[in-house]
Amino acid sequence: MMSESMSISVNGQSQVPPGFRFHPTEEELLQYYLRKKVNSIKIDLDVIRDVDLNKLEPWDIQEMCKIGTTPQNDWYFFSHKDKKYPTGTRTNRATAAGFWKATGRDKIIYSNGRRIGMRKTLVFYKGRAPHGQKSDWIMHEYRLDDNII
């Protein structure tokens, strides 16, 4: 029988059995993983890493956040939002090589007909705004509604 406090992690790298696939739904990401993270509740399986998004380029994230040895197209991580200005509300999404830019509308995420959070889609641009070059890197940023926390 597995212990409830089990964590599969070696030297900060997720170690999972062969064939393991991590494919959570948006509802699971918000209700289970993100809600536990913001409330400082231990997550049973250590498969989502903490990263400083402003210090990493997208191509660095894929190596740092891979799970097991199976090739992946999705990587999951936790990151705090960095404010652009100390007293402002705008988010700093710049890295050394470029910046993440929001695209489209935020998507509402529901659970049992109840709104639990939002998903923002961002695209990485190489260079500096407003003249950056659009890349193929896409990120989905999830946030919980205040009533869920």
CSV table of N, CA and C in Angstrom, one decimal:
chain,number,residue,atom,x,y,z
A,1,MET,N,0.8,-1.2,0.0
A,1,MET,CA,0.0,0.0,0.0
A,1,MET,C,0.9,1.2,0.0
A,2,MET,N,0.5,2.2,-0.8
A,2,MET,CA,1.3,3.5,-0.9
A,2,MET,C,1.0,4.4,0.3
A,3,SER,N,2.0,5.1,0.7
A,3,SER,CA,1.8,6.1,1.8
A,3,SER,C,1.2,7.3,1.1
A,4,GLU,N,0.3,8.0,1.9
A,4,GLU,CA,-0.3,9.2,1.3
A,4,GLU,C,0.7,10.3,1.1
A,5,SER,N,1.8,10.3,1.8
A,5,SER,CA,2.8,11.4,1.6
A,5,SER,C,3.9,11.1,0.6
A,6,MET,N,3.6,10.1,-0.2
A,6,MET,CA,4.6,9.6,-1.2
A,6,MET,C,4.9,10.7,-2.2
A,7,SER,N,6.2,10.9,-2.5
A,7,SER,CA,6.6,11.8,-3.5
A,7,SER,C,7.7,11.2,-4.3
A,8,ILE,N,7.6,11.2,-5.6
A,8,ILE,CA,8.6,10.6,-6.5
A,8,ILE,C,9.4,11.7,-7.1
A,9,SER,N,10.5,11.9,-6.5
A,9,SER,CA,11.4,13.0,-6.9
A,9,SER,C,12.8,12.7,-6.5
A,10,VAL,N,13.8,12.9,-7.4
A,10,VAL,CA,15.2,12.6,-7.1
A,10,VAL,C,16.0,13.9,-7.5
A,11,ASN,N,16.7,14.5,-6.6
A,11,ASN,CA,17.5,15.7,-7.0
A,11,ASN,C,16.6,16.8,-7.7
A,12,GLY,N,15.4,16.9,-7.2
A,12,GLY,CA,14.5,17.9,-7.8
A,12,GLY,C,13.9,17.5,-9.2
A,13,GLN,N,14.3,16.4,-9.7
A,13,GLN,CA,13.8,15.9,-11.0
A,13,GLN,C,12.7,14.9,-10.7
A,14,SER,N,11.6,15.0,-11.4
A,14,SER,CA,10.5,14.0,-11.2
A,14,SER,C,10.9,12.6,-11.8
A,15,GLN,N,10.8,11.6,-11.0
A,15,GLN,CA,11.1,10.2,-11.4
A,15,GLN,C,9.8,9.5,-11.3
A,16,VAL,N,9.4,9.0,-12.5
A,16,VAL,CA,8.2,8.2,-12.5
A,16,VAL,C,8.4,6.9,-13.2
A,17,PRO,N,7.5,5.9,-13.0
A,17,PRO,CA,7.7,4.6,-13.6
A,17,PRO,C,7.5,4.7,-15.1
A,18,PRO,N,8.1,3.8,-15.8
A,18,PRO,CA,7.9,3.7,-17.3
A,18,PRO,C,6.4,3.7,-17.6
A,19,GLY,N,6.0,4.4,-18.6
A,19,GLY,CA,4.6,4.4,-19.1
A,19,GLY,C,3.8,5.4,-18.4
A,20,PHE,N,4.3,6.1,-17.3
A,20,PHE,CA,3.5,7.1,-16.6
A,20,PHE,C,3.2,8.2,-17.5
A,21,ARG,N,2.0,8.7,-17.5
A,21,ARG,CA,1.6,9.8,-18.3
A,21,ARG,C,0.9,10.8,-17.4
A,22,PHE,N,1.2,12.1,-17.5
A,22,PHE,CA,0.6,13.1,-16.7
A,22,PHE,C,-0.3,13.9,-17.6
A,23,HIS,N,-1.6,13.7,-17.5
A,23,HIS,CA,-2.5,14.4,-18.5
A,23,HIS,C,-3.7,14.9,-17.7
A,24,PRO,N,-3.6,15.9,-16.8
A,24,PRO,CA,-4.7,16.3,-16.0
A,24,PRO,C,-5.7,17.2,-16.8
A,25,THR,N,-6.9,17.1,-16.4
A,25,THR,CA,-7.9,18.0,-17.0
A,25,THR,C,-7.7,19.4,-16.4
A,26,GLU,N,-8.3,20.4,-17.0
A,26,GLU,CA,-8.2,21.8,-16.5
A,26,GLU,C,-8.8,21.9,-15.1
A,27,GLU,N,-9.9,21.1,-14.9
A,27,GLU,CA,-10.6,21.1,-13.6
A,27,GLU,C,-9.6,20.5,-12.6
A,28,GLU,N,-8.9,19.4,-12.9
A,28,GLU,CA,-8.0,18.8,-12.0
A,28,GLU,C,-6.8,19.7,-11.7
A,29,LEU,N,-6.3,20.4,-12.7
A,29,LEU,CA,-5.2,21.4,-12.5
A,29,LEU,C,-5.6,22.4,-11.5
A,30,LEU,N,-6.8,23.0,-11.6
A,30,LEU,CA,-7.3,24.0,-10.7
A,30,LEU,C,-7.7,23.5,-9.3
A,31,GLN,N,-8.6,22.5,-9.3
A,31,GLN,CA,-9.2,22.0,-8.1
A,31,GLN,C,-8.2,21.3,-7.2
A,32,TYR,N,-7.3,20.5,-7.8
A,32,TYR,CA,-6.4,19.6,-7.0
A,32,TYR,C,-5.1,20.3,-6.9
A,33,TYR,N,-4.4,20.5,-8.0
A,33,TYR,CA,-3.0,20.9,-7.9
A,33,TYR,C,-2.8,22.4,-7.5
A,34,LEU,N,-3.5,23.3,-8.2
A,34,LEU,CA,-3.3,24.7,-7.9
A,34,LEU,C,-3.9,25.1,-6.6
A,35,ARG,N,-5.1,24.6,-6.3
A,35,ARG,CA,-5.7,24.9,-5.0
A,35,ARG,C,-4.8,24.5,-3.8
A,36,LYS,N,-4.3,23.2,-3.9
A,36,LYS,CA,-3.4,22.7,-2.9
A,36,LYS,C,-2.1,23.6,-2.8
A,37,LYS,N,-1.6,24.0,-3.9
A,37,LYS,CA,-0.3,24.8,-3.9
A,37,LYS,C,-0.5,26.1,-3.2
A,38,VAL,N,-1.6,26.8,-3.6
A,38,VAL,CA,-1.8,28.2,-3.0
A,38,VAL,C,-2.2,28.1,-1.5
A,39,ASN,N,-2.7,26.9,-1.1
A,39,ASN,CA,-3.0,26.7,0.3
A,39,ASN,C,-1.9,26.0,1.1
A,40,SER,N,-0.8,25.8,0.5
A,40,SER,CA,0.4,25.2,1.1
A,40,SER,C,0.1,23.7,1.6
A,41,ILE,N,-0.7,23.0,0.8
A,41,ILE,CA,-1.1,21.6,1.2
A,41,ILE,C,-0.2,20.7,0.3
A,42,LYS,N,0.4,19.7,0.9
A,42,LYS,CA,1.3,18.8,0.1
A,42,LYS,C,0.5,18.1,-1.0
A,43,ILE,N,1.1,18.1,-2.1
A,43,ILE,CA,0.6,17.4,-3.3
A,43,ILE,C,1.2,16.0,-3.3
A,44,ASP,N,0.3,14.9,-3.4
A,44,ASP,CA,0.8,13.6,-3.2
A,44,ASP,C,1.9,13.1,-4.1
A,45,LEU,N,1.9,13.6,-5.4
A,45,LEU,CA,3.0,13.2,-6.3
A,45,LEU,C,3.6,14.4,-6.8
A,46,ASP,N,4.9,14.5,-6.6
A,46,ASP,CA,5.7,15.7,-7.0
A,46,ASP,C,6.0,15.7,-8.5
A,47,VAL,N,5.0,16.1,-9.3
A,47,VAL,CA,5.3,16.1,-10.7
A,47,VAL,C,5.2,17.5,-11.3
A,48,ILE,N,4.8,18.5,-10.6
A,48,ILE,CA,4.8,19.9,-11.1
A,48,ILE,C,5.9,20.7,-10.3
A,49,ARG,N,6.8,21.2,-11.0
A,49,ARG,CA,8.0,21.9,-10.4
A,49,ARG,C,7.6,23.4,-10.2
A,50,ASP,N,8.4,24.0,-9.3
A,50,ASP,CA,8.3,25.5,-9.2
A,50,ASP,C,9.4,26.1,-10.0
A,51,VAL,N,9.1,27.1,-10.8
A,51,VAL,CA,10.1,27.8,-11.6
A,51,VAL,C,9.9,29.3,-11.5
A,52,ASP,N,11.0,30.0,-11.8
A,52,ASP,CA,10.9,31.5,-11.9
A,52,ASP,C,10.8,31.8,-13.4
A,53,LEU,N,9.6,32.0,-13.8
A,53,LEU,CA,9.3,32.1,-15.3
A,53,LEU,C,10.1,33.3,-15.9
A,54,ASN,N,10.4,34.3,-15.2
A,54,ASN,CA,11.2,35.4,-15.7
A,54,ASN,C,12.6,35.2,-15.9
A,55,LYS,N,13.1,34.1,-15.3
A,55,LYS,CA,14.5,33.7,-15.4
A,55,LYS,C,14.8,32.6,-16.4
A,56,LEU,N,13.7,32.1,-17.0
A,56,LEU,CA,13.8,30.9,-17.9
A,56,LEU,C,13.2,31.2,-19.3
A,57,GLU,N,13.9,30.7,-20.3
A,57,GLU,CA,13.3,30.8,-21.6
A,57,GLU,C,12.4,29.6,-21.9
A,58,PRO,N,11.5,29.6,-22.8
A,58,PRO,CA,10.6,28.5,-23.0
A,58,PRO,C,11.4,27.2,-23.3
A,59,TRP,N,12.5,27.3,-24.0
A,59,TRP,CA,13.3,26.0,-24.3
A,59,TRP,C,14.0,25.5,-23.1
A,60,ASP,N,14.2,26.3,-22.1
A,60,ASP,CA,14.8,25.8,-20.8
A,60,ASP,C,13.7,25.1,-20.0
A,61,ILE,N,12.5,25.6,-20.0
A,61,ILE,CA,11.4,25.0,-19.2
A,61,ILE,C,11.2,23.6,-19.6
A,62,GLN,N,11.2,23.3,-20.9
A,62,GLN,CA,10.9,21.9,-21.3
A,62,GLN,C,11.9,20.9,-20.7
A,63,GLU,N,13.1,21.2,-20.6
A,63,GLU,CA,14.1,20.3,-20.0
A,63,GLU,C,13.9,20.2,-18.4
A,64,MET,N,13.6,21.4,-17.8
A,64,MET,CA,13.5,21.5,-16.4
A,64,MET,C,12.2,20.8,-15.9
A,65,CYS,N,11.2,20.8,-16.7
A,65,CYS,CA,9.9,20.3,-16.2
A,65,CYS,C,9.4,19.0,-16.8
A,66,LYS,N,10.3,18.3,-17.5
A,66,LYS,CA,9.9,17.1,-18.1
A,66,LYS,C,9.6,16.0,-17.0
A,67,ILE,N,8.7,15.1,-17.4
A,67,ILE,CA,8.3,14.1,-16.4
A,67,ILE,C,8.7,12.7,-17.0
A,68,GLY,N,9.6,12.0,-16.4
A,68,GLY,CA,10.1,10.7,-16.9
A,68,GLY,C,10.9,10.9,-18.2
A,69,THR,N,10.9,9.9,-19.0
A,69,THR,CA,11.8,9.9,-20.2
A,69,THR,C,11.0,9.9,-21.5
A,70,THR,N,9.7,9.8,-21.4
A,70,THR,CA,8.8,9.8,-22.6
A,70,THR,C,8.8,11.2,-23.2
A,71,PRO,N,8.9,11.3,-24.5
A,71,PRO,CA,8.8,12.6,-25.1
A,71,PRO,C,7.5,13.3,-24.8
A,72,GLN,N,7.5,14.6,-24.6
A,72,GLN,CA,6.3,15.3,-24.2
A,72,GLN,C,6.1,16.6,-25.1
A,73,ASN,N,4.9,17.0,-25.2
A,73,ASN,CA,4.6,18.3,-25.8
A,73,ASN,C,4.0,19.3,-24.8
A,74,ASP,N,3.7,18.8,-23.6
A,74,ASP,CA,3.2,19.7,-22.6
A,74,ASP,C,4.1,19.6,-21.3
A,75,TRP,N,4.3,20.7,-20.7
A,75,TRP,CA,5.1,20.8,-19.5
A,75,TRP,C,4.3,21.6,-18.5
A,76,TYR,N,4.3,21.1,-17.2
A,76,TYR,CA,3.5,21.8,-16.2
A,76,TYR,C,4.5,22.4,-15.1
A,77,PHE,N,4.2,23.6,-14.6
A,77,PHE,CA,5.0,24.2,-13.6
A,77,PHE,C,4.2,25.2,-12.8
A,78,PHE,N,4.7,25.5,-11.6
A,78,PHE,CA,4.1,26.6,-10.8
A,78,PHE,C,5.0,27.7,-10.9
A,79,SER,N,4.5,28.9,-11.0
A,79,SER,CA,5.3,30.1,-11.0
A,79,SER,C,4.5,31.3,-10.4
A,80,HIS,N,5.2,32.1,-9.6
A,80,HIS,CA,4.5,33.3,-9.1
A,80,HIS,C,4.5,34.4,-10.1
A,81,LYS,N,3.4,35.2,-10.1
A,81,LYS,CA,3.3,36.3,-11.1
A,81,LYS,C,4.2,37.4,-10.6
A,82,ASP,N,5.0,37.9,-11.4
A,82,ASP,CA,5.9,39.0,-11.1
A,82,ASP,C,5.3,40.3,-11.6
A,83,LYS,N,5.2,41.3,-10.7
A,83,LYS,CA,4.6,42.6,-11.1
A,83,LYS,C,5.6,43.4,-11.9
A,84,LYS,N,5.1,44.1,-12.9
A,84,LYS,CA,5.9,45.0,-13.7
A,84,LYS,C,6.4,46.2,-12.9
A,85,TYR,N,5.5,46.7,-12.1
A,85,TYR,CA,5.8,47.9,-11.2
A,85,TYR,C,5.4,47.5,-9.8
A,86,PRO,N,6.2,47.9,-8.8
A,86,PRO,CA,5.9,47.5,-7.4
A,86,PRO,C,4.5,47.8,-6.9
A,87,THR,N,4.0,49.0,-7.3
A,87,THR,CA,2.6,49.3,-6.8
A,87,THR,C,1.5,49.1,-7.8
A,88,GLY,N,1.9,48.5,-9.0
A,88,GLY,CA,0.9,48.3,-10.1
A,88,GLY,C,0.3,47.0,-10.1
A,89,THR,N,-0.6,46.8,-11.0
A,89,THR,CA,-1.3,45.5,-11.2
A,89,THR,C,-0.8,44.7,-12.4
A,90,ARG,N,-0.1,45.4,-13.3
A,90,ARG,CA,0.4,44.7,-14.5
A,90,ARG,C,1.4,43.7,-14.2
A,91,THR,N,1.4,42.6,-15.0
A,91,THR,CA,2.3,41.4,-14.8
A,91,THR,C,3.5,41.6,-15.7
A,92,ASN,N,4.7,41.3,-15.1
A,92,ASN,CA,5.9,41.3,-15.9
A,92,ASN,C,6.1,39.9,-16.5
A,93,ARG,N,6.1,39.8,-17.8
A,93,ARG,CA,6.3,38.5,-18.4
A,93,ARG,C,7.5,38.5,-19.3
A,94,ALA,N,8.5,39.3,-19.0
A,94,ALA,CA,9.7,39.4,-19.8
A,94,ALA,C,10.7,38.4,-19.4
A,95,THR,N,11.5,37.9,-20.3
A,95,THR,CA,12.7,37.1,-20.0
A,95,THR,C,13.9,37.8,-20.6
A,96,ALA,N,15.0,37.2,-20.5
A,96,ALA,CA,16.2,37.8,-21.1
A,96,ALA,C,16.1,37.8,-22.6
A,97,ALA,N,15.5,36.8,-23.2
A,97,ALA,CA,15.4,36.7,-24.7
A,97,ALA,C,14.2,37.2,-25.3
A,98,GLY,N,13.1,37.5,-24.5
A,98,GLY,CA,11.9,37.9,-25.1
A,98,GLY,C,10.8,38.1,-24.1
A,99,PHE,N,9.6,37.9,-24.5
A,99,PHE,CA,8.4,38.2,-23.6
A,99,PHE,C,7.2,37.3,-23.9
A,100,TRP,N,6.4,37.0,-23.0
A,100,TRP,CA,5.1,36.3,-23.2
A,100,TRP,C,4.0,37.4,-23.3
A,101,LYS,N,3.2,37.2,-24.4
A,101,LYS,CA,2.2,38.2,-24.6
A,101,LYS,C,0.8,37.4,-24.6
A,102,ALA,N,-0.2,38.0,-23.9
A,102,ALA,CA,-1.5,37.4,-23.8
A,102,ALA,C,-2.1,37.5,-25.2
A,103,THR,N,-2.9,36.5,-25.6
A,103,THR,CA,-3.6,36.5,-26.8
A,103,THR,C,-5.0,36.0,-26.6
A,104,GLY,N,-6.0,36.5,-27.3
A,104,GLY,CA,-7.3,36.1,-27.2
A,104,GLY,C,-7.9,36.4,-25.8
A,105,ARG,N,-9.1,35.9,-25.6
A,105,ARG,CA,-9.9,36.1,-24.4
A,105,ARG,C,-9.5,35.0,-23.4
A,106,ASP,N,-9.6,35.4,-22.1
A,106,ASP,CA,-9.5,34.4,-21.0
A,106,ASP,C,-10.7,33.4,-21.1
A,107,LYS,N,-10.4,32.1,-20.8
A,107,LYS,CA,-11.4,31.1,-20.8
A,107,LYS,C,-11.9,30.8,-19.4
A,108,ILE,N,-13.2,30.8,-19.2
A,108,ILE,CA,-13.7,30.4,-17.9
A,108,ILE,C,-13.6,28.9,-17.7
A,109,ILE,N,-13.2,28.4,-16.6
A,109,ILE,CA,-13.1,27.0,-16.3
A,109,ILE,C,-14.2,26.7,-15.2
A,110,TYR,N,-15.0,25.7,-15.5
A,110,TYR,CA,-16.2,25.4,-14.6
A,110,TYR,C,-16.0,24.0,-14.1
A,111,SER,N,-16.5,23.8,-12.9
A,111,SER,CA,-16.6,22.4,-12.3
A,111,SER,C,-18.0,22.3,-11.8
A,112,ASN,N,-18.7,21.3,-12.3
A,112,ASN,CA,-20.1,21.0,-11.9
A,112,ASN,C,-21.0,22.3,-12.0
A,113,GLY,N,-20.8,23.0,-13.1
A,113,GLY,CA,-21.5,24.2,-13.4
A,113,GLY,C,-21.1,25.4,-12.6
A,114,ARG,N,-20.1,25.3,-11.8
A,114,ARG,CA,-19.7,26.5,-11.0
A,114,ARG,C,-18.3,26.9,-11.5
A,115,ARG,N,-18.2,28.3,-11.6
A,115,ARG,CA,-16.9,28.8,-12.1
A,115,ARG,C,-15.8,28.6,-11.0
A,116,ILE,N,-14.7,28.1,-11.4
A,116,ILE,CA,-13.6,27.8,-10.5
A,116,ILE,C,-12.3,28.6,-10.8
A,117,GLY,N,-12.2,29.0,-12.0
A,117,GLY,CA,-11.0,29.7,-12.4
A,117,GLY,C,-11.0,30.2,-13.9
A,118,MET,N,-9.8,30.6,-14.3
A,118,MET,CA,-9.6,31.1,-15.7
A,118,MET,C,-8.4,30.6,-16.3
A,119,ARG,N,-8.4,30.5,-17.6
A,119,ARG,CA,-7.2,30.2,-18.4
A,119,ARG,C,-6.8,31.3,-19.3
A,120,LYS,N,-5.6,31.8,-19.2
A,120,LYS,CA,-5.1,32.8,-20.1
A,120,LYS,C,-4.1,32.1,-21.1
A,121,THR,N,-4.2,32.4,-22.4
A,121,THR,CA,-3.3,31.9,-23.4
A,121,THR,C,-2.2,33.0,-23.7
A,122,LEU,N,-1.0,32.6,-23.7
A,122,LEU,CA,0.1,33.5,-24.0
A,122,LEU,C,1.0,32.9,-25.0
A,123,VAL,N,1.6,33.8,-25.8
A,123,VAL,CA,2.5,33.4,-26.9
A,123,VAL,C,3.9,34.0,-26.6
A,124,PHE,N,5.0,33.3,-26.8
A,124,PHE,CA,6.3,33.9,-26.6
A,124,PHE,C,6.8,34.6,-27.8
A,125,TYR,N,7.3,35.8,-27.6
A,125,TYR,CA,7.9,36.6,-28.7
A,125,TYR,C,9.4,36.8,-28.4
A,126,LYS,N,10.3,36.6,-29.3
A,126,LYS,CA,11.7,36.8,-29.2
A,126,LYS,C,12.0,38.3,-29.4
A,127,GLY,N,12.8,38.9,-28.6
A,127,GLY,CA,13.1,40.3,-28.7
A,127,GLY,C,12.4,41.1,-27.7
A,128,ARG,N,12.3,42.4,-28.0
A,128,ARG,CA,11.6,43.3,-27.1
A,128,ARG,C,10.3,43.9,-27.7
A,129,ALA,N,9.3,44.1,-26.8
A,129,ALA,CA,8.1,44.7,-27.3
A,129,ALA,C,8.3,46.1,-27.7
A,130,PRO,N,7.7,46.6,-28.7
A,130,PRO,CA,6.6,46.0,-29.5
A,130,PRO,C,7.1,45.3,-30.8
A,131,HIS,N,8.4,45.1,-30.9
A,131,HIS,CA,8.9,44.6,-32.2
A,131,HIS,C,9.4,43.2,-32.1
A,132,GLY,N,8.9,42.4,-31.1
A,132,GLY,CA,9.3,41.0,-31.0
A,132,GLY,C,8.8,40.2,-32.1
A,133,GLN,N,9.5,39.0,-32.3
A,133,GLN,CA,9.2,38.1,-33.4
A,133,GLN,C,8.5,36.9,-32.7
A,134,LYS,N,7.2,36.7,-33.2
A,134,LYS,CA,6.4,35.7,-32.7
A,134,LYS,C,7.0,34.3,-32.9
A,135,SER,N,6.9,33.5,-31.8
A,135,SER,CA,7.5,32.1,-31.9
A,135,SER,C,6.3,31.1,-31.8
A,136,ASP,N,6.7,29.8,-31.9
A,136,ASP,CA,5.6,28.8,-31.8
A,136,ASP,C,5.4,28.3,-30.3
A,137,TRP,N,6.0,29.0,-29.4
A,137,TRP,CA,5.8,28.6,-28.0
A,137,TRP,C,4.5,29.2,-27.4
A,138,ILE,N,3.7,28.3,-26.9
A,138,ILE,CA,2.4,28.8,-26.3
A,138,ILE,C,2.3,28.3,-24.8
A,139,MET,N,1.8,29.2,-24.0
A,139,MET,CA,1.7,28.8,-22.6
A,139,MET,C,0.2,29.1,-22.1
A,140,HIS,N,-0.3,28.2,-21.3
A,140,HIS,CA,-1.6,28.4,-20.7
A,140,HIS,C,-1.4,28.7,-19.2
A,141,GLU,N,-1.9,29.9,-18.8
A,141,GLU,CA,-1.7,30.3,-17.4
A,141,GLU,C,-3.1,30.1,-16.7
A,142,TYR,N,-3.1,29.4,-15.6
A,142,TYR,CA,-4.3,29.2,-14.9
A,142,TYR,C,-4.4,30.0,-13.6
A,143,ARG,N,-5.5,30.5,-13.2
A,143,ARG,CA,-5.7,31.1,-11.9
A,143,ARG,C,-7.0,30.7,-11.3
A,144,LEU,N,-7.0,30.6,-10.0
A,144,LEU,CA,-8.2,30.2,-9.3
A,144,LEU,C,-9.1,31.4,-9.0
A,145,ASP,N,-10.4,31.3,-9.0
A,145,ASP,CA,-11.3,32.3,-8.5
A,145,ASP,C,-11.1,32.4,-7.0
A,146,ASP,N,-11.3,33.6,-6.5
A,146,ASP,CA,-11.0,33.9,-5.0
A,146,ASP,C,-11.9,33.0,-4.2
A,147,ASN,N,-13.1,32.7,-4.6
A,147,ASN,CA,-14.0,31.9,-3.8
A,147,ASN,C,-13.6,30.4,-3.7
A,148,ILE,N,-12.7,30.0,-4.5
A,148,ILE,CA,-12.2,28.6,-4.5
A,148,ILE,C,-11.0,28.4,-3.5
A,149,ILE,N,-10.2,29.5,-3.4
A,149,ILE,CA,-9.0,29.4,-2.6
A,149,ILE,C,-9.4,29.1,-1.1
